[in-house]
Coordinates of C-alpha atoms in Angstrom, one line a residue:
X279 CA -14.7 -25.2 -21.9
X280 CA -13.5 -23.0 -18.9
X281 CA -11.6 -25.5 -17.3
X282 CA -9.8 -26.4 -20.6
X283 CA -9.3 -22.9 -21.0
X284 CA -7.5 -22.6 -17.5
X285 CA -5.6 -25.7 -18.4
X286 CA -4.6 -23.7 -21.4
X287 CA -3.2 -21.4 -19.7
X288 CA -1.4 -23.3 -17.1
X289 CA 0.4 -25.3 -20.3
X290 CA 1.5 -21.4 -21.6
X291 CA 3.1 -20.6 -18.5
X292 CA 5.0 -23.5 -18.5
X293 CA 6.6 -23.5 -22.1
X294 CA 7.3 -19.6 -21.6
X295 CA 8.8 -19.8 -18.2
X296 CA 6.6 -17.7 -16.5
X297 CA 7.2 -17.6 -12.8
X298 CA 5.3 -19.4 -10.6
X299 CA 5.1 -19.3 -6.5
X300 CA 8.9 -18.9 -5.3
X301 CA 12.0 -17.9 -7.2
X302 CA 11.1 -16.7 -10.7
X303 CA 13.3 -14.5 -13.1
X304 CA 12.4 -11.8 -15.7
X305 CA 15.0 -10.0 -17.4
X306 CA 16.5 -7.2 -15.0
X307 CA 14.5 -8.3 -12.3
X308 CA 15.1 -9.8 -8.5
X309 CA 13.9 -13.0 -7.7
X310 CA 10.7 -12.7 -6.0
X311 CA 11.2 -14.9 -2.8
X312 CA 14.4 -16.2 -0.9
X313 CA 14.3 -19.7 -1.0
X314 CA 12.0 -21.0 1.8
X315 CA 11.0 -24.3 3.2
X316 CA 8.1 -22.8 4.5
X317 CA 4.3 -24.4 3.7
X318 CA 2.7 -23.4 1.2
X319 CA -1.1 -22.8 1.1
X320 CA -3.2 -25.7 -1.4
X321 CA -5.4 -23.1 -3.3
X322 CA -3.8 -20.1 -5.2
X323 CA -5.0 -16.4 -6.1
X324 CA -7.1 -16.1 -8.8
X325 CA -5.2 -16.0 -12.2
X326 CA -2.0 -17.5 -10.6
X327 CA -0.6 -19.3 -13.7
X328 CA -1.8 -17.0 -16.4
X329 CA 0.3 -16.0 -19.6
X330 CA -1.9 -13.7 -21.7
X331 CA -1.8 -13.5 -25.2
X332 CA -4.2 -13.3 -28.0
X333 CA -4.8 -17.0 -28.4
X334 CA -5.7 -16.9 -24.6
X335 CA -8.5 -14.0 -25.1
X336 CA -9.9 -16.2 -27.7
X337 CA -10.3 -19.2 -25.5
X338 CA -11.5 -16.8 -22.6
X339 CA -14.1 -15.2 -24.8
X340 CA -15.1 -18.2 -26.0
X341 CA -15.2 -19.9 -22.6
X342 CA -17.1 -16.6 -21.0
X343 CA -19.8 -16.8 -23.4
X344 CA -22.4 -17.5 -20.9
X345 CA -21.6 -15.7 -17.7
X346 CA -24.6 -17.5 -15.7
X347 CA -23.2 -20.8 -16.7
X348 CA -20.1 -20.3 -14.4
X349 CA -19.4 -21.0 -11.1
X350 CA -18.4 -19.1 -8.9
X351 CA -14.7 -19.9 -8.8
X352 CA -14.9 -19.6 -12.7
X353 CA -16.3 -16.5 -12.2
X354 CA -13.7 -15.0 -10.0
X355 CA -10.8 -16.7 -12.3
X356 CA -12.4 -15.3 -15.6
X357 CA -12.5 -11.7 -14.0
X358 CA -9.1 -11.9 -13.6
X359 CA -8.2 -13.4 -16.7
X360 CA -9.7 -10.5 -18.3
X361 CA -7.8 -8.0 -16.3
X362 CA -4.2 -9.6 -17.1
X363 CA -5.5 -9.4 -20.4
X364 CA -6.4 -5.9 -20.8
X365 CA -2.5 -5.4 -19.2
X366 CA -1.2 -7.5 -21.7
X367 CA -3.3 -5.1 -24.7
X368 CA -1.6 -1.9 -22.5
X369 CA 1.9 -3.5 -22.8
X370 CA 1.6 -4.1 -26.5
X371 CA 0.6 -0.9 -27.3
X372 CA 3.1 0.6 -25.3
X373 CA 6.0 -1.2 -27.3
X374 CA 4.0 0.7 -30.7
X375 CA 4.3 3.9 -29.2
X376 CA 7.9 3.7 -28.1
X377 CA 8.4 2.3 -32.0
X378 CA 6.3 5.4 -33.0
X379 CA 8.2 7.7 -30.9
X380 CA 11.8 6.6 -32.0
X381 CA 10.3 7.4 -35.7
X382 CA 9.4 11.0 -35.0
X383 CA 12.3 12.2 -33.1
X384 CA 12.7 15.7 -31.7
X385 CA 14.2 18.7 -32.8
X386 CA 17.6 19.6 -30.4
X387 CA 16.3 22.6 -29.9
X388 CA 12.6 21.9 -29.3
X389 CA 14.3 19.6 -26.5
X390 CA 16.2 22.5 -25.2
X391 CA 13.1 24.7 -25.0
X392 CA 11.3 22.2 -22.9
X393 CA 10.3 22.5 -19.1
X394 CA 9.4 19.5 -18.4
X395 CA 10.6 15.8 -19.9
X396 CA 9.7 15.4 -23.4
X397 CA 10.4 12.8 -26.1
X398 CA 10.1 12.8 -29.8
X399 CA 8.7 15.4 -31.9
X400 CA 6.4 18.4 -30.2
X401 CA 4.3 17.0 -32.9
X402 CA 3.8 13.4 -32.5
X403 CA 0.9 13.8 -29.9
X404 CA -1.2 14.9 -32.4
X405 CA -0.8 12.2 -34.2
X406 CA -1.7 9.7 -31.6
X407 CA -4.1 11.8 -30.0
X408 CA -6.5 12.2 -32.6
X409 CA -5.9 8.5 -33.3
X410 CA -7.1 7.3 -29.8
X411 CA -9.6 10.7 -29.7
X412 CA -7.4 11.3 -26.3
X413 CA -5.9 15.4 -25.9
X414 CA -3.0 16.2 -26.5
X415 CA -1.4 16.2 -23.3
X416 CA -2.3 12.6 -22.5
X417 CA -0.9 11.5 -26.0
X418 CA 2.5 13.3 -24.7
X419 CA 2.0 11.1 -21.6
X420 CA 1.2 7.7 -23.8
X421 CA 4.4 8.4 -25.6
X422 CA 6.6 9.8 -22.7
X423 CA 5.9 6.7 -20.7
X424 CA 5.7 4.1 -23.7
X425 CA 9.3 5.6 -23.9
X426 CA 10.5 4.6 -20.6
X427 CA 9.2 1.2 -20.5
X428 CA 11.1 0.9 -23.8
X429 CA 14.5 1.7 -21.9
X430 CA 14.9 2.0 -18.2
X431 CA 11.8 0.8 -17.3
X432 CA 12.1 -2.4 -19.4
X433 CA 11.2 -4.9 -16.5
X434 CA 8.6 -2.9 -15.8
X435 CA 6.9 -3.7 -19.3
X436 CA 8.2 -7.0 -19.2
X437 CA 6.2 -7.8 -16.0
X438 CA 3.3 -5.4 -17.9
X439 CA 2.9 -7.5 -20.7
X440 CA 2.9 -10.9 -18.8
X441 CA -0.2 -9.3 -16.7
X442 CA 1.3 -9.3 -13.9
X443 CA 0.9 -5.1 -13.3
X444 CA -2.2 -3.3 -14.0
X445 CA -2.1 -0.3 -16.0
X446 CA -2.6 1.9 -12.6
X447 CA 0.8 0.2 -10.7
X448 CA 2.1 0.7 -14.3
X449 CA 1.5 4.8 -14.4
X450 CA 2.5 4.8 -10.6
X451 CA 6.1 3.5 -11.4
X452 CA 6.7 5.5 -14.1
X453 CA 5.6 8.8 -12.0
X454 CA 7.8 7.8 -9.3
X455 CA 10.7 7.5 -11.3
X456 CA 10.2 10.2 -13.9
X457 CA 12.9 12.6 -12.7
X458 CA 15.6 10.1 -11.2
X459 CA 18.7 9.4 -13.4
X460 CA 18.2 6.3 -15.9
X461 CA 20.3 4.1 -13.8
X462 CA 18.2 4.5 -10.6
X463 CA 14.8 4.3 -12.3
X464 CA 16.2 0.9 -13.1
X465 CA 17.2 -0.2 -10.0
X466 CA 14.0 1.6 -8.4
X467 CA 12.4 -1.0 -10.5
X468 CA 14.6 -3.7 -9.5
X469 CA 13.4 -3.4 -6.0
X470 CA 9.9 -3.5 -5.9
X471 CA 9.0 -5.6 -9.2
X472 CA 9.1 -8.5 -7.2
X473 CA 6.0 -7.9 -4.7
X474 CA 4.5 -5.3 -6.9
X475 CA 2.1 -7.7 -8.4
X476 CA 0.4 -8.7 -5.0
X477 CA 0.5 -5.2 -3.2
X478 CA -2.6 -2.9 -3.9
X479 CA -2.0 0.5 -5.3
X480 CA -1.0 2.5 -2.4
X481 CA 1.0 -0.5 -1.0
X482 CA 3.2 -0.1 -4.0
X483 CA 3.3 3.5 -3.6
X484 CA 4.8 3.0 -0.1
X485 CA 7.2 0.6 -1.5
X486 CA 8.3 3.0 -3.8
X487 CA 8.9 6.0 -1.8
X488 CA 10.9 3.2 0.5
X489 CA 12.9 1.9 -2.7
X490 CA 13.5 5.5 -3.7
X491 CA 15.4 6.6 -0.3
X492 CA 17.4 3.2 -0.4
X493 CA 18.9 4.1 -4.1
X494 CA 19.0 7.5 -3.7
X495 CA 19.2 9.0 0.0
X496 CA 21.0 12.3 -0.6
X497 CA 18.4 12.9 -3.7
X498 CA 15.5 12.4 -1.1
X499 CA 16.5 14.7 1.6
X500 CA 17.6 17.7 -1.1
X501 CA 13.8 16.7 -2.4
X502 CA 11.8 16.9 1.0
X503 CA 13.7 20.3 1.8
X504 CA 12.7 21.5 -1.5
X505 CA 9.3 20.3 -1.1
X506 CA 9.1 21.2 2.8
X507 CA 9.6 25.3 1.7
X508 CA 5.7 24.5 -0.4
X509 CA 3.7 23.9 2.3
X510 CA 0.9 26.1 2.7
X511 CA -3.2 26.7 3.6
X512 CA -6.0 27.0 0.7
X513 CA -9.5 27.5 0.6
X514 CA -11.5 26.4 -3.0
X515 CA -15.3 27.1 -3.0
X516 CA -17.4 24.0 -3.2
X517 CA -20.8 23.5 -4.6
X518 CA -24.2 23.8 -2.5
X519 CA -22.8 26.0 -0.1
X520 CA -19.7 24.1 0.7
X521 CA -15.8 24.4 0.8
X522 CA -12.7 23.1 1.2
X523 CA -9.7 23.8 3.3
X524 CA -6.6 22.0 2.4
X525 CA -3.5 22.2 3.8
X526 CA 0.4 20.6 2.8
X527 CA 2.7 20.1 5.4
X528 CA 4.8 17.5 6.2
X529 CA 4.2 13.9 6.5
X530 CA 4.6 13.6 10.2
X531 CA 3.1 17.1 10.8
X532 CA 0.2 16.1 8.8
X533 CA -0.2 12.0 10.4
X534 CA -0.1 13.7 13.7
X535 CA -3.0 16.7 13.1
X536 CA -4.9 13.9 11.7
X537 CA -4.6 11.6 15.0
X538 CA -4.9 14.0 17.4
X539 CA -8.7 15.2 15.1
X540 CA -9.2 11.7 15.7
X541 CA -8.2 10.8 19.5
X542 CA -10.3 13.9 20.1
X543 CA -13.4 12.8 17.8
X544 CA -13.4 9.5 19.9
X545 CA -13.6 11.3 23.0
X546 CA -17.1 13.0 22.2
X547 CA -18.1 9.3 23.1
X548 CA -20.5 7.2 21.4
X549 CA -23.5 8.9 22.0
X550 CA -22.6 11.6 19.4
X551 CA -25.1 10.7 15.9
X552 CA -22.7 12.3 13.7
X553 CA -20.1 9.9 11.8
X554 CA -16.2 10.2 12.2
X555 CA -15.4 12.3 9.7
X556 CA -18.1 14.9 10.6
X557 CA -16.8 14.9 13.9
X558 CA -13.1 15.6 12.3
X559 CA -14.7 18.5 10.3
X560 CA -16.7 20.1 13.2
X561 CA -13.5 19.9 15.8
X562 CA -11.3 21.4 12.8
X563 CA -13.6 24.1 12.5
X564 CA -13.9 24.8 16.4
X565 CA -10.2 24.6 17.2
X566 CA -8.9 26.8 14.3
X567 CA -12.2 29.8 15.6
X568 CA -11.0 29.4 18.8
X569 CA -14.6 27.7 19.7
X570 CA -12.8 24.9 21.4
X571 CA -9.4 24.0 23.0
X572 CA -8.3 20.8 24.2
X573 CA -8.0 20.5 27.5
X574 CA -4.2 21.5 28.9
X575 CA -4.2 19.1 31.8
X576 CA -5.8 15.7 32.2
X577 CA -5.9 16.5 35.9
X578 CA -8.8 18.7 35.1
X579 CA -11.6 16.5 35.6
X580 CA -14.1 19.0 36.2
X581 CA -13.9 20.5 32.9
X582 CA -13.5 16.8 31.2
X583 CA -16.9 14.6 30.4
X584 CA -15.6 10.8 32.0
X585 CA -12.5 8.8 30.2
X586 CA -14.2 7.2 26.9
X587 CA -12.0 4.7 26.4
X588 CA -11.3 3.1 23.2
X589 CA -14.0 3.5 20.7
X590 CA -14.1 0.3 19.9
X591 CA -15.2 -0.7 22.9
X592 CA -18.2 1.6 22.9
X593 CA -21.8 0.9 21.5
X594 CA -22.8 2.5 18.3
X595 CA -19.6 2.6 16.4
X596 CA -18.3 5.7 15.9
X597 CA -16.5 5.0 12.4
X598 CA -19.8 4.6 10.8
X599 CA -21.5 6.9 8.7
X600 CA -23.9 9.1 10.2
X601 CA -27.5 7.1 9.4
X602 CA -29.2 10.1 10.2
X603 CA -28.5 13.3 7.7
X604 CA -30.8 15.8 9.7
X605 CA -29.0 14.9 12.9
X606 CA -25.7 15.0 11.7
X607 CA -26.3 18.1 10.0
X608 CA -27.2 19.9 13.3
X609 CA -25.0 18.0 16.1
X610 CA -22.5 20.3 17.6
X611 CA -19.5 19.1 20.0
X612 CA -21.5 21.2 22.7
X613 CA -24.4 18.4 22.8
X614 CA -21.7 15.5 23.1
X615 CA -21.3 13.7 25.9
X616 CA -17.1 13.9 25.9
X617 CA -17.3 18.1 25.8
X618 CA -17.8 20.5 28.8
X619 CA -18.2 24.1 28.6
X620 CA -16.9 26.9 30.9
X621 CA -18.6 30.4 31.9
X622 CA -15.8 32.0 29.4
X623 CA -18.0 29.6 26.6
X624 CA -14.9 27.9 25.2
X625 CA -15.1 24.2 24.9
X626 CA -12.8 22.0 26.3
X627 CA -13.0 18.6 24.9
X628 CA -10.5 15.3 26.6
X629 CA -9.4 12.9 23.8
X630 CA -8.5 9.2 24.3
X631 CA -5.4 8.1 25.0
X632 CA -3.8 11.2 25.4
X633 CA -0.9 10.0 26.6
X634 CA 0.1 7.7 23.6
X635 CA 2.3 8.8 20.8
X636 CA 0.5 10.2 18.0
X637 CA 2.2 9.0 15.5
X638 CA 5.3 5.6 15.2
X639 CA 8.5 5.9 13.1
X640 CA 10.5 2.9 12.9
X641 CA 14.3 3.7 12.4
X642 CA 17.0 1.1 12.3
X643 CA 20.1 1.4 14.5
X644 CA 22.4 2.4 12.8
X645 CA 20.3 5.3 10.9
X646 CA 19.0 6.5 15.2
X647 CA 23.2 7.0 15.3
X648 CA 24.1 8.1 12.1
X649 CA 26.1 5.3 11.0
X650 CA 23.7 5.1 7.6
X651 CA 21.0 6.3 6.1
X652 CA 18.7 3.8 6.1
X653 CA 15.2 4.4 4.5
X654 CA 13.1 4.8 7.9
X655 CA 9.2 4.3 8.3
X656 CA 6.7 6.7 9.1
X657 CA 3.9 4.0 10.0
X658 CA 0.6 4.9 7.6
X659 CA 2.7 6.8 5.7
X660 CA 5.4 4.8 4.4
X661 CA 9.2 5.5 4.0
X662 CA 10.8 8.6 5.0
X663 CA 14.6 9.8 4.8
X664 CA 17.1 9.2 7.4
X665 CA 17.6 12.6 8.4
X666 CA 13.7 13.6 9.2
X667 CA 13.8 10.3 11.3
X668 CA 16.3 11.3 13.2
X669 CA 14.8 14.5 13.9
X670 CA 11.6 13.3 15.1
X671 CA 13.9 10.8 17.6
X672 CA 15.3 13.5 19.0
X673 CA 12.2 14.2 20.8
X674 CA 10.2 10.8 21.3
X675 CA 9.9 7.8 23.7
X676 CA 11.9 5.1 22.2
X677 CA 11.3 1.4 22.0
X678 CA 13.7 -1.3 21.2
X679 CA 12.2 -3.7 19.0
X680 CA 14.3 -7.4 18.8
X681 CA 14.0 -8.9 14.9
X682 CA 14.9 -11.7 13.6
X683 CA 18.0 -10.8 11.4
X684 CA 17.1 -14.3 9.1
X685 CA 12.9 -12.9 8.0
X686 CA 12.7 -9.4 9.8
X687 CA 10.0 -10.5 11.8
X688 CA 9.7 -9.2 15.1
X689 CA 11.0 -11.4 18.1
X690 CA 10.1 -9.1 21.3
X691 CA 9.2 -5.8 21.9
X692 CA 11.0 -4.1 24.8
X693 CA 9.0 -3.1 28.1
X694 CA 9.0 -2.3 31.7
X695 CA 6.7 -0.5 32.6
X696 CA 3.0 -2.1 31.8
X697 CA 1.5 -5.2 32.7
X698 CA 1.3 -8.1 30.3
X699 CA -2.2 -7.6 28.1
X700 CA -0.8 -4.4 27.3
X701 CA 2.8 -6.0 26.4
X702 CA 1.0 -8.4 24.6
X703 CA -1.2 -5.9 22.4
X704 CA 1.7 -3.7 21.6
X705 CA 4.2 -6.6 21.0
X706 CA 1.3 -8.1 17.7
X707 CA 0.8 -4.5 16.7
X708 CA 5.0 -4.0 16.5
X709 CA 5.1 -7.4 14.4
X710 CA 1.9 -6.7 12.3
X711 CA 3.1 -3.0 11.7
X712 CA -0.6 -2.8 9.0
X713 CA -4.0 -4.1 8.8
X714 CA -3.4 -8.0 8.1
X715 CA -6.4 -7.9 5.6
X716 CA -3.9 -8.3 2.2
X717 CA -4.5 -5.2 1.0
X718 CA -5.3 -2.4 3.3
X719 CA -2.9 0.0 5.0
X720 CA -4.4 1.2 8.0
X721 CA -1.5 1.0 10.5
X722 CA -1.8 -1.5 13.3
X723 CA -2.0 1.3 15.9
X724 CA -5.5 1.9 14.9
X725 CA -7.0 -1.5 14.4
X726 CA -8.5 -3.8 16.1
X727 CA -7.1 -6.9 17.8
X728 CA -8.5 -10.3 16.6
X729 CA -8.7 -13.5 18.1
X730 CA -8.0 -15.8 15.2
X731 CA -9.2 -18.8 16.8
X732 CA -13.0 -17.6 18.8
X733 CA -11.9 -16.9 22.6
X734 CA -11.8 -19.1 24.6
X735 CA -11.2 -22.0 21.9
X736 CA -8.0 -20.0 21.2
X737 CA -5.7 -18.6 23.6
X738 CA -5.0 -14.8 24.4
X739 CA -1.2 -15.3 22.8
X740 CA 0.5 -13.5 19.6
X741 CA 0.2 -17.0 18.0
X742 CA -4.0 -16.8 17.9
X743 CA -3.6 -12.5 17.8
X744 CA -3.8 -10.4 14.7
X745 CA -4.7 -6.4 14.2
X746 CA -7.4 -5.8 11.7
X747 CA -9.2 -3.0 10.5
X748 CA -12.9 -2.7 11.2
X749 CA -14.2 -3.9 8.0
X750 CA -11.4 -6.5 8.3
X751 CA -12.2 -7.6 11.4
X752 CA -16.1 -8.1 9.9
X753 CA -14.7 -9.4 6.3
X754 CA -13.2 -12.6 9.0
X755 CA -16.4 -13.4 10.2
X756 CA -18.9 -13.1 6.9
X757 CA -19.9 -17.0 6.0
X758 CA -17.0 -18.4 3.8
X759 CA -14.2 -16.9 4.8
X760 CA -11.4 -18.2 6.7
X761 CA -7.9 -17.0 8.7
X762 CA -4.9 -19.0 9.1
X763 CA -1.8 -17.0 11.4
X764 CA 1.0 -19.0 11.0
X765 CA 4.2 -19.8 13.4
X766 CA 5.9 -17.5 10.9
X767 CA 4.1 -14.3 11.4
X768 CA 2.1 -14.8 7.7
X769 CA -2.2 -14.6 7.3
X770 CA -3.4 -16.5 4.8
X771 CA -6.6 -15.5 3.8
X772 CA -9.2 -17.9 1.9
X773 CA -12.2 -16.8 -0.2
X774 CA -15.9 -17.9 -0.4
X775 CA -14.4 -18.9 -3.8
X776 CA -10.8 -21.1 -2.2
X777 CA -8.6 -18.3 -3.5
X778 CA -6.0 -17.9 -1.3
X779 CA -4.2 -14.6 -0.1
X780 CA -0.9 -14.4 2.0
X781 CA -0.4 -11.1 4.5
X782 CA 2.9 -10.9 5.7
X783 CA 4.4 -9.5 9.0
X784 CA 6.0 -5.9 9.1
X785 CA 9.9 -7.1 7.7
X786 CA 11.8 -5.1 9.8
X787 CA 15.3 -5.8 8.1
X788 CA 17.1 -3.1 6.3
X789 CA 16.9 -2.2 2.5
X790 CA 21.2 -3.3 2.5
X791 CA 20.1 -6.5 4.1
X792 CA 17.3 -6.9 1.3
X793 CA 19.8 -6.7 -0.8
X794 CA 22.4 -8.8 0.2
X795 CA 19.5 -11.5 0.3
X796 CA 18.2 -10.5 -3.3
X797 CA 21.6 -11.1 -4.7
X798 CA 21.9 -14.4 -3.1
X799 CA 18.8 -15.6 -4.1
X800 CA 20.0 -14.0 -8.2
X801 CA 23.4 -16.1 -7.6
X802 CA 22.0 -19.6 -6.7
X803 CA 19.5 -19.3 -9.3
X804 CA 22.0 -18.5 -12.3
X805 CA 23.8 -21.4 -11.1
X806 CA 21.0 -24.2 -10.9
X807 CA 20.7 -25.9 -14.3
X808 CA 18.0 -25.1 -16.7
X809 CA 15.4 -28.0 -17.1
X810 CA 14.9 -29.9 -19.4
X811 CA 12.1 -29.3 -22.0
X812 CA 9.2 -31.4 -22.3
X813 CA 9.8 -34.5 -25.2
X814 CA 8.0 -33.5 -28.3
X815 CA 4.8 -35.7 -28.9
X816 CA 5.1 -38.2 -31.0
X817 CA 2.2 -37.1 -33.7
X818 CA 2.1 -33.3 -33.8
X819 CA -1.1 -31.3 -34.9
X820 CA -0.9 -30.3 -38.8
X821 CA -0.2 -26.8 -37.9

């Protein structure tokens, strides 16, 4: 029953037109590849080819019945059958509520009153909120976004309703785009439709803030200024004895406190019982007190505990949880190994790497000079405007990195002054730019580089070299899972189950380039000619 159901589905997609791997078209949106001779893999993701719709659910419920009766492929497939389902349910209820908002319009002058964007009548919440026993606020929410997706976001609930976007990626666009001008929202849109599907949610996050910049550059800058004058230092009181200190600041002021917690965590040296982020949370403590200071020159050795080197090439790993509560609990940064004291009693503590950048921006040419403005990338973070990139390059060591103008993928990455290995390691982590596991956004930087192919059955090259995260680099070698890195820069990653996942390098061309590309790819495929449709059978069912 499964199978037939799947075969359903498959038969949907094709009468509807629903894209399938390569150029597709939705109304208002890109198409979602350049053309591309490239291989493609023999399996697909699970719920590639699936149109929801209501005669679908039926044929899923009924071929779901007995979950223990499935394989395992089925299984996975079924799971995310449902889920394009439930977005299918969340796009048709969104087209009711934008009908039930156009019927209870709002009062001019309860729209003039309002601080914030409202639509329809102040009272029309109610209603829906003590239909769907929801408050009132997240009834003006349902409505306020059902509205968009009715009008600028259109393509948004096109792709909704076909299951393509979750109801998360869904919210996420719609909060991005809330306070940009109609005409933007739409081409914000535009942009990242095509890939949102595959990204996870904070993938699509970054792509937005990227998108944003691109369509809107002067807007972003006048917005980070606005936003920079906010930052500040609070302290909320926890439960069982605990609190938190939080602090705003700016994205590269914030990456960099973050790495330098870290460099200096690593330092402390494997013998340490207490997990990373204990480690983070004890050194915060003791630096802001005045309890420790990090050393002021590396030449120090006598108040510095040996060079750690990189943690992961210590025993016991250090991003682990701490196993051991009571120890963890009690472990200072006096008792580590990487920490000396001095007859003062202040600390001094040597991180790892201290020499390295703490945190990598990549800014096109042209941006660096001032020739555009460019959407730059603040790596971990995402895209950031032109004018904060150039600020940060005006006091950093710069690289020049060689792309390909044709895919963006990186073709060298300039150096003179280390020996190959290190070349080598920096030139994969340039051209990876994240984690290669599909959906994780840990910047290269801070992973881990993996030998595709088992050393020595595979060379030490960039063609058998990928960066993975920790749990990435273990998710590789659990039984029934498989890597493929490709001449072309692209991971494919297979399942226990033979789904199939494509990571792609860091695409280092420019959001104008994108575009150009984009419009090519919308030209040539307005001008092929529609196919034919299938020849009617001969004896059609009597319904």
């Amino acid at each position: 029953m499964l199978e037939h159901v799947f075969d359903t589905w498959s038969a949907v997609s094709a009468r509807r037109g629903v894209p399938g791997p390569g150029i597709g078209l939705a109304p208002g949106v890109w198409a979602v590849d350049p053309p591309s001779t490239r291989p493609e893999p023999d399996a697909r993701p699970a719920g590639a080819g699936f149109a929801p719709s209501g005669w679908a659910a039926l044929e899923l419920e009924l071929g779901t019945a007995d979950p223990a009766a499935l394989d395992d492929t089925a299984l996975v497939e079924a799971v995310a059958g449902f889920h394009r389902l439930m977005s299918w349910a969340g796009a048709r209820q969104a087209r009711l509520l934008a009908e039930f908002a156009r019927r209870r319009p709002a009062d001019p002058a309860d729209m003039l009153r309002a601080n914030e964007p409202s639509v329809g009548s102040p009272f029309a919440p109610d209603e829906i909120g003590c239909a769907l026993a929801v408050s009132r606020g997240w009834a003006t929410v349902l409505l306020a976004q059902a509205t968009a997706l009715a009008g600028p976001l259109h393509a948004v609930r096109d792709a909704y309703e076909r299951g393509e976007l979750d109801a998360t990626k869904v919210r996420a666009l719609y909060e991005a785009t809330l306070y940009l001008e109609p005409d933007r929202a739409t081409a914000v849109a535009a942009r990242v439709l095509p890939k949102a599907g595959g990204q996870s949610l904070a993938q699509l996050r970054a792509a937005l803030r990227r998108a944003i910049i691109a369509v809107d550059p002067d807007g972003a800058t006048r917005r980070h200024r606005r936003a920079r004058r906010d930052r500040r230092v609070t302290v909320q009181a926890r439960e069982d004895g605990m609190a938190s200190l939080w602090a705003l600041l700016s994205a590269p002021d914030a990456y960099s406190a973050y790495e330098w917690l870290t460099r200096l965590a690593r330092g402390l040296g494997s013998g340490d019982s207490r997990g990373m982020d204990a480690r983070r949370a004890d050194l915060l403590r003791d630096l802001l007190t005045g309890r420790l200071t990090a050393a002021p020159d590396p030449a120090d050795v006598d108040l510095l505990a040996p060079e750690n080197g990189d943690a992961q090439r210590t025993t016991g790993d250090p991003d682990r949880p701490s196993t051991d509560p009571e120890a963890d609990a009690t472990a200072t940064p006096e008792s580590a190994p990487g920490a000396a004291a001095t007859g003062s009693g202040r600390m001094y503590l040597r991180p790892v790497s201290p020499g390295k950048p703490l945190i990598q921006v990549v800014v096109p040419y042209p941006t660096l000079t001032g020739q555009s403005d460019e959407p730059c990338e603040l790596r971990g973070y995402g895209a950031i405007p032109a004018d904060m990139a150039r600020e940060l390059a005006a006091d950093a060591v710069w690289h020049r990195l060689l792309t390909d103008p044709a895919s963006g993928a990186l073709l060298d990455y300039g150096r003179t002054t280390y020996h190959p290995p290190a070349a080598l390691a920096d030139h994969v982590r340039a051209r990876d730019g994240y984690c290669r596991e599909p959906m994780c956004m840990r910047p290269a930087a801070g992973c881990e580089l993996d030998h595709v192919i088992r050393f020595p059955d595979g060379p030490t090259a960039a063609a058998n070299i990928d960066s993975k995260c920790q749990h990435g680099h273990k998710l590789k070698h659990h039984a029934g899972w498989q890597t493929t890195l490709h001449p072309d820069g692209r991971v494919t990653w297979t399942t226990p189950t033979g789904h199939v996942y494509t990571s792609e390098p860091y695409d280092y061309r420019t959001d104008t380039e994108l575009a150009a590309l984009r419009a090519e790819c919308i030209a040539a495929v307005a001008a092929k000619p529609e196919p034919e449709p299938p020849p009617a059978p001969d004896d059609p069912p009597p319904f």
